[in-house]
mmCIF file of C-alpha atoms in Angstrom:
data_model
loop_
_atom_site.group_PDB
_atom_site.id
_atom_site.type_symbol
_atom_site.label_atom_id
_atom_site.label_comp_id
_atom_site.label_asym_id
_atom_site.label_seq_id
_atom_site.Cartn_x
_atom_site.Cartn_y
_atom_site.Cartn_z
ATOM 1 C CA UNK A 1444 2.653 26.762 27.828
ATOM 2 C CA UNK A 1445 -0.481 25.763 25.879
ATOM 3 C CA UNK A 1446 -2.445 22.862 27.147
ATOM 4 C CA UNK A 1447 -4.113 20.364 24.854
ATOM 5 C CA UNK A 1448 -7.552 18.979 25.653
ATOM 6 C CA UNK A 1449 -9.010 15.919 23.956
ATOM 7 C CA UNK A 1450 -12.765 16.152 23.398
ATOM 8 C CA UNK A 1451 -14.625 12.925 22.724
ATOM 9 C CA UNK A 1452 -17.620 13.552 20.462
ATOM 10 C CA UNK A 1453 -20.408 11.000 20.019
ATOM 11 C CA UNK A 1454 -23.447 11.374 17.795
ATOM 12 C CA UNK A 1455 -26.267 9.149 16.624
ATOM 13 C CA UNK A 1456 -27.804 8.734 13.181
ATOM 14 C CA UNK A 1457 -30.808 6.507 13.891
ATOM 15 C CA UNK A 1458 -31.997 5.918 10.323
ATOM 16 C CA UNK A 1459 -32.701 2.248 10.897
ATOM 17 C CA UNK A 1460 -34.544 2.906 14.154
ATOM 18 C CA UNK A 1461 -36.717 5.489 12.403
ATOM 19 C CA UNK A 1462 -37.283 2.953 9.639
ATOM 20 C CA UNK A 1463 -38.443 0.343 12.155
ATOM 21 C CA UNK A 1464 -40.808 2.889 13.737
ATOM 22 C CA UNK A 1465 -42.197 3.674 10.288
ATOM 23 C CA UNK A 1466 -42.707 -0.017 9.687
ATOM 24 C CA UNK A 1467 -44.529 -0.385 13.008
ATOM 25 C CA UNK A 1468 -46.830 2.494 12.048
ATOM 26 C CA UNK A 1469 -47.385 0.832 8.679
ATOM 27 C CA UNK A 1470 -48.353 -2.476 10.309
ATOM 28 C CA UNK A 1471 -50.750 -0.664 12.643
ATOM 29 C CA UNK A 1472 -52.343 1.076 9.658
ATOM 30 C CA UNK A 1473 -52.568 -2.295 7.925
ATOM 31 C CA UNK A 1474 -54.386 -3.931 10.846
ATOM 32 C CA UNK A 1475 -56.906 -1.103 11.215
ATOM 33 C CA UNK A 1476 -57.467 -0.926 7.466
ATOM 34 C CA UNK A 1477 -58.116 -4.658 7.205
ATOM 35 C CA UNK A 1478 -60.590 -4.484 10.107
ATOM 36 C CA UNK A 1479 -62.588 -1.395 9.100
ATOM 37 C CA UNK A 1480 -65.741 -1.788 7.038
ATOM 38 C CA UNK A 1481 -65.911 1.691 5.525
ATOM 39 C CA UNK A 1482 -63.672 1.410 2.490
ATOM 40 C CA UNK A 1483 -66.567 2.693 0.365
ATOM 41 C CA UNK A 1484 -69.539 4.526 1.904
ATOM 42 C CA UNK A 1485 -72.641 6.092 0.378
ATOM 43 C CA UNK A 1486 -74.249 9.379 1.363
ATOM 44 C CA UNK A 1487 -76.284 8.679 4.524
ATOM 45 C CA UNK A 1488 -78.997 11.076 3.335
ATOM 46 C CA UNK A 1489 -79.766 8.968 0.287
ATOM 47 C CA UNK A 1490 -82.644 6.507 0.300
ATOM 48 C CA UNK A 1491 -80.329 3.695 -0.795
ATOM 49 C CA UNK A 1492 -77.498 3.342 1.691
ATOM 50 C CA UNK A 1493 -74.420 1.278 1.086
ATOM 51 C CA UNK A 1494 -71.024 0.557 2.596
ATOM 52 C CA UNK A 1495 -68.307 -1.911 1.760
ATOM 53 C CA UNK A 1496 -65.199 -3.036 3.578
ATOM 54 C CA UNK A 1497 -62.520 -5.411 2.504
ATOM 55 C CA UNK A 1498 -64.554 -8.420 3.642
ATOM 56 C CA UNK A 1499 -68.242 -7.428 3.742
ATOM 57 C CA UNK A 1500 -70.677 -5.372 1.693
ATOM 58 C CA UNK A 1501 -73.898 -4.087 3.254
ATOM 59 C CA UNK A 1502 -76.825 -2.195 1.754
ATOM 60 C CA UNK A 1503 -80.135 -0.803 2.986
ATOM 61 C CA UNK A 1504 -83.217 0.196 1.014
ATOM 62 C CA UNK A 1505 -85.859 2.748 1.957
ATOM 63 C CA UNK A 1506 -89.147 1.034 2.714
ATOM 64 C CA UNK A 1507 -91.177 4.102 1.653
ATOM 65 C CA UNK A 1508 -90.894 2.860 -1.925
ATOM 66 C CA UNK A 1509 -92.913 -0.290 -1.085
ATOM 67 C CA UNK A 1510 -96.619 -0.679 -0.393
ATOM 68 C CA UNK A 1511 -97.823 -1.500 3.118
ATOM 69 C CA UNK A 1512 -97.836 -5.285 2.571
ATOM 70 C CA UNK A 1513 -94.281 -5.257 1.263
ATOM 71 C CA UNK A 1514 -93.219 -2.999 4.127
ATOM 72 C CA UNK A 1515 -94.602 -5.423 6.700
ATOM 73 C CA UNK A 1516 -92.929 -8.350 4.956
ATOM 74 C CA UNK A 1517 -89.646 -6.501 4.909
ATOM 75 C CA UNK A 1518 -89.898 -5.566 8.585
ATOM 76 C CA UNK A 1519 -90.715 -9.166 9.526
ATOM 77 C CA UNK A 1520 -87.814 -10.653 7.563
ATOM 78 C CA UNK A 1521 -84.770 -8.786 6.338
ATOM 79 C CA UNK A 1522 -85.634 -5.167 7.066
ATOM 80 C CA UNK A 1523 -82.551 -3.027 7.641
ATOM 81 C CA UNK A 1524 -79.020 -3.766 6.602
ATOM 82 C CA UNK A 1525 -78.428 -6.751 4.379
ATOM 83 C CA UNK A 1526 -74.812 -7.886 4.322
ATOM 84 C CA UNK A 1527 -72.907 -10.367 2.215
ATOM 85 C CA UNK A 1528 -69.329 -11.210 1.440
ATOM 86 C CA UNK A 1529 -67.547 -8.520 -0.536
ATOM 87 C CA UNK A 1530 -66.074 -11.204 -2.781
ATOM 88 C CA UNK A 1531 -69.600 -12.411 -3.586
ATOM 89 C CA UNK A 1532 -70.774 -8.863 -4.300
ATOM 90 C CA UNK A 1533 -67.844 -8.181 -6.631
ATOM 91 C CA UNK A 1534 -65.358 -10.760 -7.890
ATOM 92 C CA UNK A 1535 -62.582 -8.176 -8.091
ATOM 93 C CA UNK A 1536 -62.635 -7.859 -4.288
ATOM 94 C CA UNK A 1537 -60.968 -11.279 -4.096
ATOM 95 C CA UNK A 1538 -57.965 -9.788 -5.876
ATOM 96 C CA UNK A 1539 -57.916 -6.763 -3.565
ATOM 97 C CA UNK A 1540 -58.168 -9.017 -0.510
ATOM 98 C CA UNK A 1541 -55.323 -11.234 -1.714
ATOM 99 C CA UNK A 1542 -53.052 -8.264 -2.447
ATOM 100 C CA UNK A 1543 -53.670 -6.666 0.951
ATOM 101 C CA UNK A 1544 -53.263 -9.870 2.969
ATOM 102 C CA UNK A 1545 -50.080 -10.958 1.180
ATOM 103 C CA UNK A 1546 -48.642 -7.441 1.540
ATOM 104 C CA UNK A 1547 -49.452 -7.464 5.270
ATOM 105 C CA UNK A 1548 -47.802 -10.856 5.807
ATOM 106 C CA UNK A 1549 -44.766 -9.759 3.805
ATOM 107 C CA UNK A 1550 -44.476 -6.632 5.957
ATOM 108 C CA UNK A 1551 -44.601 -8.766 9.115
ATOM 109 C CA UNK A 1552 -41.762 -10.919 7.775
ATOM 110 C CA UNK A 1553 -39.808 -7.779 6.880
ATOM 111 C CA UNK A 1554 -40.306 -6.504 10.439
ATOM 112 C CA UNK A 1555 -38.803 -9.699 11.915
ATOM 113 C CA UNK A 1556 -35.826 -9.463 9.546
ATOM 114 C CA UNK A 1557 -35.331 -5.776 10.413
ATOM 115 C CA UNK A 1558 -35.311 -6.560 14.137
ATOM 116 C CA UNK A 1559 -32.678 -9.263 13.578
ATOM 117 C CA UNK A 1560 -30.521 -6.773 11.686
ATOM 118 C CA UNK A 1561 -30.974 -4.119 14.363
ATOM 119 C CA UNK A 1562 -30.009 -6.286 17.317
ATOM 120 C CA UNK A 1563 -27.316 -8.308 15.527
ATOM 121 C CA UNK A 1564 -24.778 -5.878 14.080
ATOM 122 C CA UNK A 1565 -23.090 -8.602 12.047
ATOM 123 C CA UNK A 1566 -26.398 -9.222 10.241
ATOM 124 C CA UNK A 1567 -26.801 -5.658 8.982
ATOM 125 C CA UNK A 1568 -27.111 -6.902 5.404
ATOM 126 C CA UNK A 1569 -30.573 -8.145 6.436
ATOM 127 C CA UNK A 1570 -31.745 -4.533 6.125
ATOM 128 C CA UNK A 1571 -31.503 -4.786 2.348
ATOM 129 C CA UNK A 1572 -33.524 -8.007 2.342
ATOM 130 C CA UNK A 1573 -36.182 -6.369 4.508
ATOM 131 C CA UNK A 1574 -36.199 -3.277 2.292
ATOM 132 C CA UNK A 1575 -36.823 -5.208 -0.928
ATOM 133 C CA UNK A 1576 -39.610 -7.214 0.703
ATOM 134 C CA UNK A 1577 -41.219 -3.931 1.788
ATOM 135 C CA UNK A 1578 -40.886 -2.462 -1.697
ATOM 136 C CA UNK A 1579 -42.721 -5.465 -3.155
ATOM 137 C CA UNK A 1580 -45.383 -5.165 -0.421
ATOM 138 C CA UNK A 1581 -45.819 -1.442 -1.133
ATOM 139 C CA UNK A 1582 -46.298 -2.170 -4.843
ATOM 140 C CA UNK A 1583 -48.971 -4.738 -3.980
ATOM 141 C CA UNK A 1584 -50.830 -2.280 -1.741
ATOM 142 C CA UNK A 1585 -50.607 0.413 -4.418
ATOM 143 C CA UNK A 1586 -52.044 -2.010 -6.966
ATOM 144 C CA UNK A 1587 -54.918 -2.827 -4.579
ATOM 145 C CA UNK A 1588 -55.860 0.778 -3.758
ATOM 146 C CA UNK A 1589 -55.724 1.803 -7.428
ATOM 147 C CA UNK A 1590 -57.519 -1.289 -8.740
ATOM 148 C CA UNK A 1591 -60.431 -1.003 -6.273
ATOM 149 C CA UNK A 1592 -61.813 2.442 -7.265
ATOM 150 C CA UNK A 1593 -61.351 1.708 -10.986
ATOM 151 C CA UNK A 1594 -63.448 -1.452 -10.790
ATOM 152 C CA UNK A 1595 -65.942 0.023 -8.311
ATOM 153 C CA UNK A 1596 -66.757 3.025 -10.487
ATOM 154 C CA UNK A 1597 -67.443 0.718 -13.425
ATOM 155 C CA UNK A 1598 -69.991 -1.207 -11.351
ATOM 156 C CA UNK A 1599 -71.770 1.378 -9.226
ATOM 157 C CA UNK A 1600 -74.320 -0.180 -6.847
ATOM 158 C CA UNK A 1601 -76.609 2.851 -7.190
ATOM 159 C CA UNK A 1602 -76.700 6.300 -8.759
ATOM 160 C CA UNK A 1603 -75.792 8.240 -5.621
ATOM 161 C CA UNK A 1604 -72.899 10.070 -4.098
ATOM 162 C CA UNK A 1605 -70.285 7.884 -2.424
ATOM 163 C CA UNK A 1606 -66.841 8.384 -0.895
ATOM 164 C CA UNK A 1607 -63.878 6.292 0.142
ATOM 165 C CA UNK A 1608 -63.605 6.025 3.914
ATOM 166 C CA UNK A 1609 -61.003 5.492 6.605
ATOM 167 C CA UNK A 1610 -60.296 1.889 5.695
ATOM 168 C CA UNK A 1611 -59.283 2.876 2.186
ATOM 169 C CA UNK A 1612 -57.296 5.882 3.407
ATOM 170 C CA UNK A 1613 -55.362 3.824 5.953
ATOM 171 C CA UNK A 1614 -54.390 1.404 3.187
ATOM 172 C CA UNK A 1615 -52.681 4.336 1.447
ATOM 173 C CA UNK A 1616 -51.131 5.303 4.774
ATOM 174 C CA UNK A 1617 -49.750 1.786 5.272
ATOM 175 C CA UNK A 1618 -48.194 1.886 1.811
ATOM 176 C CA UNK A 1619 -46.479 5.218 2.518
ATOM 177 C CA UNK A 1620 -45.129 4.041 5.878
ATOM 178 C CA UNK A 1621 -43.665 0.778 4.600
ATOM 179 C CA UNK A 1622 -42.189 2.463 1.531
ATOM 180 C CA UNK A 1623 -40.533 5.079 3.732
ATOM 181 C CA UNK A 1624 -39.164 2.284 5.940
ATOM 182 C CA UNK A 1625 -37.742 0.534 2.880
ATOM 183 C CA UNK A 1626 -35.941 3.696 1.768
ATOM 184 C CA UNK A 1627 -34.445 4.186 5.241
ATOM 185 C CA UNK A 1628 -33.297 0.556 5.366
ATOM 186 C CA UNK A 1629 -31.532 0.993 2.034
ATOM 187 C CA UNK A 1630 -29.722 4.156 3.143
ATOM 188 C CA UNK A 1631 -26.158 3.222 4.149
ATOM 189 C CA UNK A 1632 -27.150 -0.232 5.348
ATOM 190 C CA UNK A 1633 -23.495 -1.228 5.659
ATOM 191 C CA UNK A 1634 -22.475 1.611 8.008
ATOM 192 C CA UNK A 1635 -22.933 2.044 11.718
ATOM 193 C CA UNK A 1636 -25.334 4.475 13.358
ATOM 194 C CA UNK A 1637 -23.316 5.499 16.429
ATOM 195 C CA UNK A 1638 -20.221 7.551 15.618
ATOM 196 C CA UNK A 1639 -17.252 8.550 17.795
ATOM 197 C CA UNK A 1640 -14.677 11.173 17.068
ATOM 198 C CA UNK A 1641 -11.917 12.740 19.111
ATOM 199 C CA UNK A 1642 -10.947 16.385 18.694
ATOM 200 C CA UNK A 1643 -7.845 18.012 20.132
ATOM 201 C CA UNK A 1644 -8.182 21.614 21.319
ATOM 202 C CA UNK A 1645 -5.280 23.792 22.496
ATOM 203 C CA UNK A 1646 -5.929 26.329 25.248
#
């Protein structure tokens, strides 16, 4: 006589957990990007050196171009790096700063909402709210990282080679992470992630 065995199968589809991890990576990229001062960097071999972050802009001139009196004056006063606010150096940096800061704060709010949805199953609809906030934040970051090089190239501080550094690259990284999190939050936000199924097998 054949015997029947019931097999209980359980599997996990952790889309929302992966989305939260993506969002955490995005926030980390945000924090580092906001702190770094190498969004734009000149060639270190050039006589006129320059770098600019989101908040400060610094430049350095070669004293060989000056006569000995000017060199001594420069060394006694402001020889070396001279820094000023990036918003003072270029008015468009105020727009970039505002876009990045608002996008970061929006992502933090979206993270709190996503955690509420993850730990409270009856609040799963919060995932959609978090996702749309992240989409808006990603659009703001994209606008900032596209707007900056367009305006910077128009107003070059010197005729020398320059490149966009880690701060600028991590801003792109933050945008990709939060956009990926938004997509994962929108995927089947009304369904559960842990599934159970029973299968009967005759032996």
